[in-house]
Amino acid sequence: MRQKCQKCSANHVGAERMIIAFIGVGNMGGGMALNLVKAGHEVWAFDLSAQALARVTAGGATAASSAADAAAGADVIITMLPAGTHVRAAYEGELFAAAQPHAVLIDCSTIDVATAKAVGEAAATHGLAMVDAPVSGGTAAADGGTLTFMVGGPDAAFAMAQPILANMGKAVIHAGGAGMGQAAKICNNMILGATMIATAEAFVLAEKLGLEAQTFFDISSKASGQSWSMTSYCPVPGPVPTAPSNRDYQGGFAAALMLKDLKLAMAAAQGAGASVPMGAQAEALYQLLVNNGSGGQDFSGIIRLLRG
């Protein structure tokens, strides 16, 4: 394994080339890490999956033996992990101790707001700058560098993280203090889950009424029924060639992940005392889809459940 370049103690964030530790290089993280390589950064990657590591090392990243090994000497530490328990364990178990004083910590996982706030506060007690920066856009956007980042954290930490996130996305938006990136993400995905169901229902009804899918798309995509679920991710094959519906609902954003986000939204709503009947119904329907064994398919596959 090659040596990391010698670093001084100055704050290197914003420099042309930085050492970036990337923890969690699976379906989403892998594409993100490779875009950082393409931007000219030195990326040290760690993942429990040998296959995931092989993909990013083939693209120019270097494999680390552990999360702490990846983080040692890094200017930036990025995590993309499954759940809040994994995020807390990674930072409290290894990354806070391994991080350089000048490093900025960026958690791109989608987790609960309370854990994001707690980990951000813990970073501050260690004297470290940290943001929560969950993403929107799916695997195609991760690979293409067109993600949207919703960022929570102090102004100074956001300023440090923004140029790095811009290498992986088309939009980097500061949502507020620690945890507000996660708040924006779960609210956004609650809209997405509900609108996909409504869009799929409309296509099923159109079919049963004898209206061709392409004709309905041509009308609704230019009328008041237009939405991202319709024009970018159409749940029926044909109208949007890049949509997962044209690949038998493979790839894209897994239904199990949509269910995870909806559960996070429901938990947040309960804690905040918010009424979210549409979100609750969306959660129930995606739970049925996952229970039917379709959790690995794209979430637009909900149309199959609605067809019965």
PDB file of N, CA, C and O in Angstrom, residues 174-238:
ATOM      1  N   HIS A 174     -27.209  24.570   2.205  1.00  0.00           N
ATOM      2  CA  HIS A 174     -27.102  24.591   3.664  1.00  0.00           C
ATOM      3  C   HIS A 174     -28.497  24.696   4.256  1.00  0.00           C
ATOM      4  O   HIS A 174     -29.203  25.685   4.045  1.00  0.00           O
ATOM      5  N   ALA A 175     -28.902  23.665   4.998  1.00  0.00           N
ATOM      6  CA  ALA A 175     -30.266  23.598   5.542  1.00  0.00           C
ATOM      7  C   ALA A 175     -30.379  24.179   6.945  1.00  0.00           C
ATOM      8  O   ALA A 175     -31.496  24.392   7.430  1.00  0.00           O
ATOM      9  N   GLY A 176     -29.234  24.405   7.606  1.00  0.00           N
ATOM     10  CA  GLY A 176     -29.281  24.919   8.971  1.00  0.00           C
ATOM     11  C   GLY A 176     -28.269  24.213   9.852  1.00  0.00           C
ATOM     12  O   GLY A 176     -27.250  23.711   9.374  1.00  0.00           O
ATOM     13  N   GLY A 177     -28.557  24.143  11.146  1.00  0.00           N
ATOM     14  CA  GLY A 177     -27.630  23.553  12.093  1.00  0.00           C
ATOM     15  C   GLY A 177     -27.568  22.043  12.009  1.00  0.00           C
ATOM     16  O   GLY A 177     -28.188  21.410  11.139  1.00  0.00           O
ATOM     17  N   ALA A 178     -26.825  21.439  12.931  1.00  0.00           N
ATOM     18  CA  ALA A 178     -26.638  19.987  12.933  1.00  0.00           C
ATOM     19  C   ALA A 178     -27.981  19.266  12.933  1.00  0.00           C
ATOM     20  O   ALA A 178     -28.898  19.616  13.668  1.00  0.00           O
ATOM     21  N   GLY A 179     -28.099  18.270  12.052  1.00  0.00           N
ATOM     22  CA  GLY A 179     -29.310  17.482  11.943  1.00  0.00           C
ATOM     23  C   GLY A 179     -30.303  17.994  10.924  1.00  0.00           C
ATOM     24  O   GLY A 179     -31.214  17.263  10.506  1.00  0.00           O
ATOM     25  N   MET A 180     -30.143  19.247  10.469  1.00  0.00           N
ATOM     26  CA  MET A 180     -31.118  19.820   9.544  1.00  0.00           C
ATOM     27  C   MET A 180     -30.971  19.268   8.122  1.00  0.00           C
ATOM     28  O   MET A 180     -31.927  19.276   7.345  1.00  0.00           O
ATOM     29  N   GLY A 181     -29.792  18.765   7.784  1.00  0.00           N
ATOM     30  CA  GLY A 181     -29.655  18.066   6.513  1.00  0.00           C
ATOM     31  C   GLY A 181     -30.530  16.819   6.507  1.00  0.00           C
ATOM     32  O   GLY A 181     -31.226  16.531   5.528  1.00  0.00           O
ATOM     33  N   GLN A 182     -30.503  16.090   7.612  1.00  0.00           N
ATOM     34  CA  GLN A 182     -31.326  14.893   7.724  1.00  0.00           C
ATOM     35  C   GLN A 182     -32.812  15.243   7.735  1.00  0.00           C
ATOM     36  O   GLN A 182     -33.638  14.527   7.142  1.00  0.00           O
ATOM     37  N   ALA A 183     -33.171  16.337   8.390  1.00  0.00           N
ATOM     38  CA  ALA A 183     -34.571  16.761   8.411  1.00  0.00           C
ATOM     39  C   ALA A 183     -35.056  17.046   6.996  1.00  0.00           C
ATOM     40  O   ALA A 183     -36.147  16.623   6.599  1.00  0.00           O
ATOM     41  N   ALA A 184     -34.230  17.740   6.209  1.00  0.00           N
ATOM     42  CA  ALA A 184     -34.602  18.049   4.827  1.00  0.00           C
ATOM     43  C   ALA A 184     -34.720  16.774   4.001  1.00  0.00           C
ATOM     44  O   ALA A 184     -35.643  16.636   3.182  1.00  0.00           O
ATOM     45  N   LYS A 185     -33.811  15.842   4.221  1.00  0.00           N
ATOM     46  CA  LYS A 185     -33.815  14.607   3.421  1.00  0.00           C
ATOM     47  C   LYS A 185     -35.077  13.783   3.680  1.00  0.00           C
ATOM     48  O   LYS A 185     -35.725  13.314   2.737  1.00  0.00           O
ATOM     49  N   ILE A 186     -35.443  13.577   4.920  1.00  0.00           N
ATOM     50  CA  ILE A 186     -36.592  12.713   5.183  1.00  0.00           C
ATOM     51  C   ILE A 186     -37.896  13.380   4.764  1.00  0.00           C
ATOM     52  O   ILE A 186     -38.826  12.702   4.317  1.00  0.00           O
ATOM     53  N   CYS A 187     -37.972  14.712   4.870  1.00  0.00           N
ATOM     54  CA  CYS A 187     -39.169  15.403   4.388  1.00  0.00           C
ATOM     55  C   CYS A 187     -39.253  15.303   2.864  1.00  0.00           C
ATOM     56  O   CYS A 187     -40.328  15.062   2.301  1.00  0.00           O
ATOM     57  N   ASN A 188     -38.125  15.485   2.192  1.00  0.00           N
ATOM     58  CA  ASN A 188     -38.094  15.375   0.730  1.00  0.00           C
ATOM     59  C   ASN A 188     -38.504  13.974   0.278  1.00  0.00           C
ATOM     60  O   ASN A 188     -39.306  13.813  -0.652  1.00  0.00           O
ATOM     61  N   ASN A 189     -37.977  12.961   0.935  1.00  0.00           N
ATOM     62  CA  ASN A 189     -38.275  11.603   0.492  1.00  0.00           C
ATOM     63  C   ASN A 189     -39.682  11.154   0.873  1.00  0.00           C
ATOM     64  O   ASN A 189     -40.231  10.247   0.246  1.00  0.00           O
ATOM     65  N   MET A 190     -40.265  11.788   1.868  1.00  0.00           N
ATOM     66  CA  MET A 190     -41.672  11.518   2.140  1.00  0.00           C
ATOM     67  C   MET A 190     -42.522  12.017   0.974  1.00  0.00           C
ATOM     68  O   MET A 190     -43.469  11.339   0.536  1.00  0.00           O
ATOM     69  N   ILE A 191     -42.182  13.198   0.430  1.00  0.00           N
ATOM     70  CA  ILE A 191     -42.869  13.691  -0.770  1.00  0.00           C
ATOM     71  C   ILE A 191     -42.658  12.726  -1.922  1.00  0.00           C
ATOM     72  O   ILE A 191     -43.604  12.359  -2.635  1.00  0.00           O
ATOM     73  N   LEU A 192     -41.409  12.294  -2.111  1.00  0.00           N
ATOM     74  CA  LEU A 192     -41.085  11.418  -3.231  1.00  0.00           C
ATOM     75  C   LEU A 192     -41.843  10.096  -3.154  1.00  0.00           C
ATOM     76  O   LEU A 192     -42.407   9.626  -4.154  1.00  0.00           O
ATOM     77  N   GLY A 193     -41.869   9.483  -1.978  1.00  0.00           N
ATOM     78  CA  GLY A 193     -42.563   8.210  -1.823  1.00  0.00           C
ATOM     79  C   GLY A 193     -44.045   8.332  -2.117  1.00  0.00           C
ATOM     80  O   GLY A 193     -44.632   7.490  -2.802  1.00  0.00           O
ATOM     81  N   ALA A 194     -44.664   9.405  -1.600  1.00  0.00           N
ATOM     82  CA  ALA A 194     -46.105   9.587  -1.804  1.00  0.00           C
ATOM     83  C   ALA A 194     -46.426   9.935  -3.254  1.00  0.00           C
ATOM     84  O   ALA A 194     -47.410   9.433  -3.814  1.00  0.00           O
ATOM     85  N   THR A 195     -45.614  10.796  -3.885  1.00  0.00           N
ATOM     86  CA  THR A 195     -45.912  11.180  -5.271  1.00  0.00           C
ATOM     87  C   THR A 195     -45.667  10.029  -6.234  1.00  0.00           C
ATOM     88  O   THR A 195     -46.379   9.908  -7.244  1.00  0.00           O
ATOM     89  N   MET A 196     -44.716   9.157  -5.933  1.00  0.00           N
ATOM     90  CA  MET A 196     -44.521   7.994  -6.799  1.00  0.00           C
ATOM     91  C   MET A 196     -45.741   7.082  -6.753  1.00  0.00           C
ATOM     92  O   MET A 196     -46.183   6.542  -7.788  1.00  0.00           O
ATOM     93  N   ILE A 197     -46.294   6.897  -5.571  1.00  0.00           N
ATOM     94  CA  ILE A 197     -47.499   6.064  -5.461  1.00  0.00           C
ATOM     95  C   ILE A 197     -48.645   6.693  -6.239  1.00  0.00           C
ATOM     96  O   ILE A 197     -49.344   6.018  -7.007  1.00  0.00           O
ATOM     97  N   ALA A 198     -48.855   7.988  -6.083  1.00  0.00           N
ATOM     98  CA  ALA A 198     -49.936   8.665  -6.804  1.00  0.00           C
ATOM     99  C   ALA A 198     -49.722   8.587  -8.310  1.00  0.00           C
ATOM    100  O   ALA A 198     -50.676   8.373  -9.075  1.00  0.00           O
ATOM    101  N   THR A 199     -48.476   8.737  -8.748  1.00  0.00           N
ATOM    102  CA  THR A 199     -48.160   8.660 -10.178  1.00  0.00           C
ATOM    103  C   THR A 199     -48.436   7.258 -10.708  1.00  0.00           C
ATOM    104  O   THR A 199     -49.042   7.088 -11.776  1.00  0.00           O
ATOM    105  N   ALA A 200     -47.998   6.242  -9.961  1.00  0.00           N
ATOM    106  CA  ALA A 200     -48.225   4.858 -10.378  1.00  0.00           C
ATOM    107  C   ALA A 200     -49.720   4.536 -10.407  1.00  0.00           C
ATOM    108  O   ALA A 200     -50.204   3.869 -11.330  1.00  0.00           O
ATOM    109  N   GLU A 201     -50.452   5.005  -9.414  1.00  0.00           N
ATOM    110  CA  GLU A 201     -51.900   4.785  -9.395  1.00  0.00           C
ATOM    111  C   GLU A 201     -52.555   5.371 -10.647  1.00  0.00           C
ATOM    112  O   GLU A 201     -53.454   4.763 -11.250  1.00  0.00           O
ATOM    113  N   ALA A 202     -52.108   6.565 -11.045  1.00  0.00           N
ATOM    114  CA  ALA A 202     -52.695   7.227 -12.202  1.00  0.00           C
ATOM    115  C   ALA A 202     -52.419   6.453 -13.481  1.00  0.00           C
ATOM    116  O   ALA A 202     -53.299   6.328 -14.347  1.00  0.00           O
ATOM    117  N   PHE A 203     -51.209   5.903 -13.621  1.00  0.00           N
ATOM    118  CA  PHE A 203     -50.902   5.114 -14.808  1.00  0.00           C
ATOM    119  C   PHE A 203     -51.734   3.830 -14.846  1.00  0.00           C
ATOM    120  O   PHE A 203     -52.197   3.414 -15.914  1.00  0.00           O
ATOM    121  N   VAL A 204     -51.921   3.198 -13.705  1.00  0.00           N
ATOM    122  CA  VAL A 204     -52.738   1.984 -13.652  1.00  0.00           C
ATOM    123  C   VAL A 204     -54.179   2.309 -14.034  1.00  0.00           C
ATOM    124  O   VAL A 204     -54.818   1.588 -14.817  1.00  0.00           O
ATOM    125  N   LEU A 205     -54.694   3.400 -13.490  1.00  0.00           N
ATOM    126  CA  LEU A 205     -56.057   3.794 -13.832  1.00  0.00           C
ATOM    127  C   LEU A 205     -56.169   4.130 -15.319  1.00  0.00           C
ATOM    128  O   LEU A 205     -57.139   3.735 -15.984  1.00  0.00           O
ATOM    129  N   ALA A 206     -55.190   4.854 -15.856  1.00  0.00           N
ATOM    130  CA  ALA A 206     -55.209   5.207 -17.278  1.00  0.00           C
ATOM    131  C   ALA A 206     -55.263   3.952 -18.149  1.00  0.00           C
ATOM    132  O   ALA A 206     -56.028   3.885 -19.122  1.00  0.00           O
ATOM    133  N   GLU A 207     -54.442   2.956 -17.769  1.00  0.00           N
ATOM    134  CA  GLU A 207     -54.438   1.699 -18.525  1.00  0.00           C
ATOM    135  C   GLU A 207     -55.815   1.044 -18.510  1.00  0.00           C
ATOM    136  O   GLU A 207     -56.319   0.578 -19.535  1.00  0.00           O
ATOM    137  N   LYS A 208     -56.426   0.998 -17.336  1.00  0.00           N
ATOM    138  CA  LYS A 208     -57.727   0.330 -17.198  1.00  0.00           C
ATOM    139  C   LYS A 208     -58.839   1.084 -17.941  1.00  0.00           C
ATOM    140  O   LYS A 208     -59.856   0.508 -18.311  1.00  0.00           O
ATOM    141  N   LEU A 209     -58.631   2.387 -18.136  1.00  0.00           N
ATOM    142  CA  LEU A 209     -59.603   3.191 -18.874  1.00  0.00           C
ATOM    143  C   LEU A 209     -59.339   3.177 -20.379  1.00  0.00           C
ATOM    144  O   LEU A 209     -60.097   3.790 -21.143  1.00  0.00           O
ATOM    145  N   GLY A 210     -58.269   2.488 -20.786  1.00  0.00           N
ATOM    146  CA  GLY A 210     -57.956   2.375 -22.203  1.00  0.00           C
ATOM    147  C   GLY A 210     -57.064   3.465 -22.754  1.00  0.00           C
ATOM    148  O   GLY A 210     -56.896   3.595 -23.977  1.00  0.00           O
ATOM    149  N   LEU A 211     -56.442   4.260 -21.876  1.00  0.00           N
ATOM    150  CA  LEU A 211     -55.546   5.337 -22.300  1.00  0.00           C
ATOM    151  C   LEU A 211     -54.114   4.804 -22.329  1.00  0.00           C
ATOM    152  O   LEU A 211     -53.613   4.284 -21.329  1.00  0.00           O
ATOM    153  N   GLU A 212     -53.458   4.923 -23.472  1.00  0.00           N
ATOM    154  CA  GLU A 212     -52.092   4.417 -23.605  1.00  0.00           C
ATOM    155  C   GLU A 212     -51.145   5.186 -22.685  1.00  0.00           C
ATOM    156  O   GLU A 212     -51.276   6.400 -22.501  1.00  0.00           O
ATOM    157  N   ALA A 213     -50.163   4.457 -22.139  1.00  0.00           N
ATOM    158  CA  ALA A 213     -49.230   5.048 -21.184  1.00  0.00           C
ATOM    159  C   ALA A 213     -48.473   6.228 -21.785  1.00  0.00           C
ATOM    160  O   ALA A 213     -48.298   7.267 -21.128  1.00  0.00           O
ATOM    161  N   GLN A 214     -47.998   6.084 -23.029  1.00  0.00           N
ATOM    162  CA  GLN A 214     -47.239   7.171 -23.650  1.00  0.00           C
ATOM    163  C   GLN A 214     -48.120   8.409 -23.849  1.00  0.00           C
ATOM    164  O   GLN A 214     -47.679   9.542 -23.608  1.00  0.00           O
ATOM    165  N   THR A 215     -49.348   8.187 -24.257  1.00  0.00           N
ATOM    166  CA  THR A 215     -50.258   9.314 -24.448  1.00  0.00           C
ATOM    167  C   THR A 215     -50.550  10.024 -23.139  1.00  0.00           C
ATOM    168  O   THR A 215     -50.518  11.266 -23.057  1.00  0.00           O
ATOM    169  N   PHE A 216     -50.793   9.225 -22.088  1.00  0.00           N
ATOM    170  CA  PHE A 216     -51.027   9.831 -20.774  1.00  0.00           C
ATOM    171  C   PHE A 216     -49.801  10.601 -20.314  1.00  0.00           C
ATOM    172  O   PHE A 216     -49.907  11.721 -19.790  1.00  0.00           O
ATOM    173  N   PHE A 217     -48.624  10.025 -20.518  1.00  0.00           N
ATOM    174  CA  PHE A 217     -47.386  10.720 -20.140  1.00  0.00           C
ATOM    175  C   PHE A 217     -47.256  12.037 -20.885  1.00  0.00           C
ATOM    176  O   PHE A 217     -46.912  13.075 -20.297  1.00  0.00           O
ATOM    177  N   ASP A 218     -47.489  12.015 -22.190  1.00  0.00           N
ATOM    178  CA  ASP A 218     -47.344  13.223 -23.005  1.00  0.00           C
ATOM    179  C   ASP A 218     -48.259  14.342 -22.508  1.00  0.00           C
ATOM    180  O   ASP A 218     -47.898  15.527 -22.570  1.00  0.00           O
ATOM    181  N   ILE A 219     -49.421  13.964 -22.004  1.00  0.00           N
ATOM    182  CA  ILE A 219     -50.364  14.961 -21.488  1.00  0.00           C
ATOM    183  C   ILE A 219     -49.986  15.398 -20.084  1.00  0.00           C
ATOM    184  O   ILE A 219     -49.795  16.591 -19.802  1.00  0.00           O
ATOM    185  N   SER A 220     -49.871  14.438 -19.167  1.00  0.00           N
ATOM    186  CA  SER A 220     -49.688  14.777 -17.755  1.00  0.00           C
ATOM    187  C   SER A 220     -48.333  15.410 -17.470  1.00  0.00           C
ATOM    188  O   SER A 220     -48.218  16.258 -16.583  1.00  0.00           O
ATOM    189  N   SER A 221     -47.315  15.014 -18.233  1.00  0.00           N
ATOM    190  CA  SER A 221     -45.984  15.587 -18.003  1.00  0.00           C
ATOM    191  C   SER A 221     -45.926  17.067 -18.368  1.00  0.00           C
ATOM    192  O   SER A 221     -44.971  17.764 -18.012  1.00  0.00           O
ATOM    193  N   LYS A 222     -46.956  17.541 -19.091  1.00  0.00           N
ATOM    194  CA  LYS A 222     -47.030  18.958 -19.462  1.00  0.00           C
ATOM    195  C   LYS A 222     -48.229  19.643 -18.815  1.00  0.00           C
ATOM    196  O   LYS A 222     -48.563  20.789 -19.167  1.00  0.00           O
ATOM    197  N   ALA A 223     -48.864  18.952 -17.894  1.00  0.00           N
ATOM    198  CA  ALA A 223     -50.046  19.496 -17.231  1.00  0.00           C
ATOM    199  C   ALA A 223     -49.819  19.547 -15.723  1.00  0.00           C
ATOM    200  O   ALA A 223     -48.694  19.351 -15.239  1.00  0.00           O
ATOM    201  N   SER A 224     -50.866  19.775 -14.985  1.00  0.00           N
ATOM    202  CA  SER A 224     -50.732  19.987 -13.543  1.00  0.00           C
ATOM    203  C   SER A 224     -50.349  18.729 -12.775  1.00  0.00           C
ATOM    204  O   SER A 224     -49.974  18.809 -11.607  1.00  0.00           O
ATOM    205  N   GLY A 225     -50.423  17.554 -13.398  1.00  0.00           N
ATOM    206  CA  GLY A 225     -50.019  16.316 -12.737  1.00  0.00           C
ATOM    207  C   GLY A 225     -48.533  16.056 -12.799  1.00  0.00           C
ATOM    208  O   GLY A 225     -48.050  15.058 -12.269  1.00  0.00           O
ATOM    209  N   GLN A 226     -47.788  16.957 -13.435  1.00  0.00           N
ATOM    210  CA  GLN A 226     -46.345  16.778 -13.607  1.00  0.00           C
ATOM    211  C   GLN A 226     -45.626  16.731 -12.264  1.00  0.00           C
ATOM    212  O   GLN A 226     -45.928  17.473 -11.351  1.00  0.00           O
ATOM    213  N   SER A 227     -44.661  15.819 -12.160  1.00  0.00           N
ATOM    214  CA  SER A 227     -43.799  15.734 -10.973  1.00  0.00           C
ATOM    215  C   SER A 227     -42.495  15.055 -11.387  1.00  0.00           C
ATOM    216  O   SER A 227     -42.388  14.501 -12.487  1.00  0.00           O
ATOM    217  N   TRP A 228     -41.518  15.063 -10.477  1.00  0.00           N
ATOM    218  CA  TRP A 228     -40.255  14.377 -10.745  1.00  0.00           C
ATOM    219  C   TRP A 228     -40.508  12.893 -10.958  1.00  0.00           C
ATOM    220  O   TRP A 228     -39.874  12.275 -11.817  1.00  0.00           O
ATOM    221  N   SER A 229     -41.421  12.322 -10.195  1.00  0.00           N
ATOM    222  CA  SER A 229     -41.741  10.900 -10.345  1.00  0.00           C
ATOM    223  C   SER A 229     -42.266  10.589 -11.736  1.00  0.00           C
ATOM    224  O   SER A 229     -42.063   9.484 -12.248  1.00  0.00           O
ATOM    225  N   MET A 230     -42.930  11.544 -12.346  1.00  0.00           N
ATOM    226  CA  MET A 230     -43.459  11.376 -13.692  1.00  0.00           C
ATOM    227  C   MET A 230     -42.371  11.591 -14.744  1.00  0.00           C
ATOM    228  O   MET A 230     -42.121  10.736 -15.593  1.00  0.00           O
ATOM    229  N   THR A 231     -41.702  12.743 -14.706  1.00  0.00           N
ATOM    230  CA  THR A 231     -40.848  13.150 -15.825  1.00  0.00           C
ATOM    231  C   THR A 231     -39.429  12.603 -15.768  1.00  0.00           C
ATOM    232  O   THR A 231     -38.771  12.508 -16.801  1.00  0.00           O
ATOM    233  N   SER A 232     -38.944  12.260 -14.584  1.00  0.00           N
ATOM    234  CA  SER A 232     -37.582  11.739 -14.466  1.00  0.00           C
ATOM    235  C   SER A 232     -37.529  10.255 -14.135  1.00  0.00           C
ATOM    236  O   SER A 232     -36.519   9.607 -14.404  1.00  0.00           O
ATOM    237  N   TYR A 233     -38.598   9.724 -13.562  1.00  0.00           N
ATOM    238  CA  TYR A 233     -38.554   8.370 -13.015  1.00  0.00           C
ATOM    239  C   TYR A 233     -39.843   7.617 -13.309  1.00  0.00           C
ATOM    240  O   TYR A 233     -40.338   6.859 -12.476  1.00  0.00           O
ATOM    241  N   CYS A 234     -40.394   7.853 -14.486  1.00  0.00           N
ATOM    242  CA  CYS A 234     -41.698   7.308 -14.846  1.00  0.00           C
ATOM    243  C   CYS A 234     -41.815   5.824 -14.492  1.00  0.00           C
ATOM    244  O   CYS A 234     -40.952   5.017 -14.867  1.00  0.00           O
ATOM    245  N   PRO A 235     -42.860   5.416 -13.766  1.00  0.00           N
ATOM    246  CA  PRO A 235     -42.959   4.032 -13.296  1.00  0.00           C
ATOM    247  C   PRO A 235     -43.385   3.015 -14.349  1.00  0.00           C
ATOM    248  O   PRO A 235     -43.437   1.818 -14.044  1.00  0.00           O
ATOM    249  N   VAL A 236     -43.696   3.472 -15.564  1.00  0.00           N
ATOM    250  CA  VAL A 236     -43.978   2.525 -16.651  1.00  0.00           C
ATOM    251  C   VAL A 236     -42.870   2.635 -17.693  1.00  0.00           C
ATOM    252  O   VAL A 236     -42.337   3.718 -17.926  1.00  0.00           O
ATOM    253  N   PRO A 237     -42.493   1.526 -18.316  1.00  0.00           N
ATOM    254  CA  PRO A 237     -41.417   1.565 -19.311  1.00  0.00           C
ATOM    255  C   PRO A 237     -41.834   2.331 -20.558  1.00  0.00           C
ATOM    256  O   PRO A 237     -43.008   2.355 -20.929  1.00  0.00           O
ATOM    257  N   GLY A 238     -40.853   2.985 -21.175  1.00  0.00           N
ATOM    258  CA  GLY A 238     -41.091   3.662 -22.436  1.00  0.00           C
ATOM    259  C   GLY A 238     -40.917   5.160 -22.403  1.00  0.00           C
ATOM    260  O   GLY A 238     -39.993   5.705 -23.027  1.00  0.00           O
TER     261      GLY A 238
END
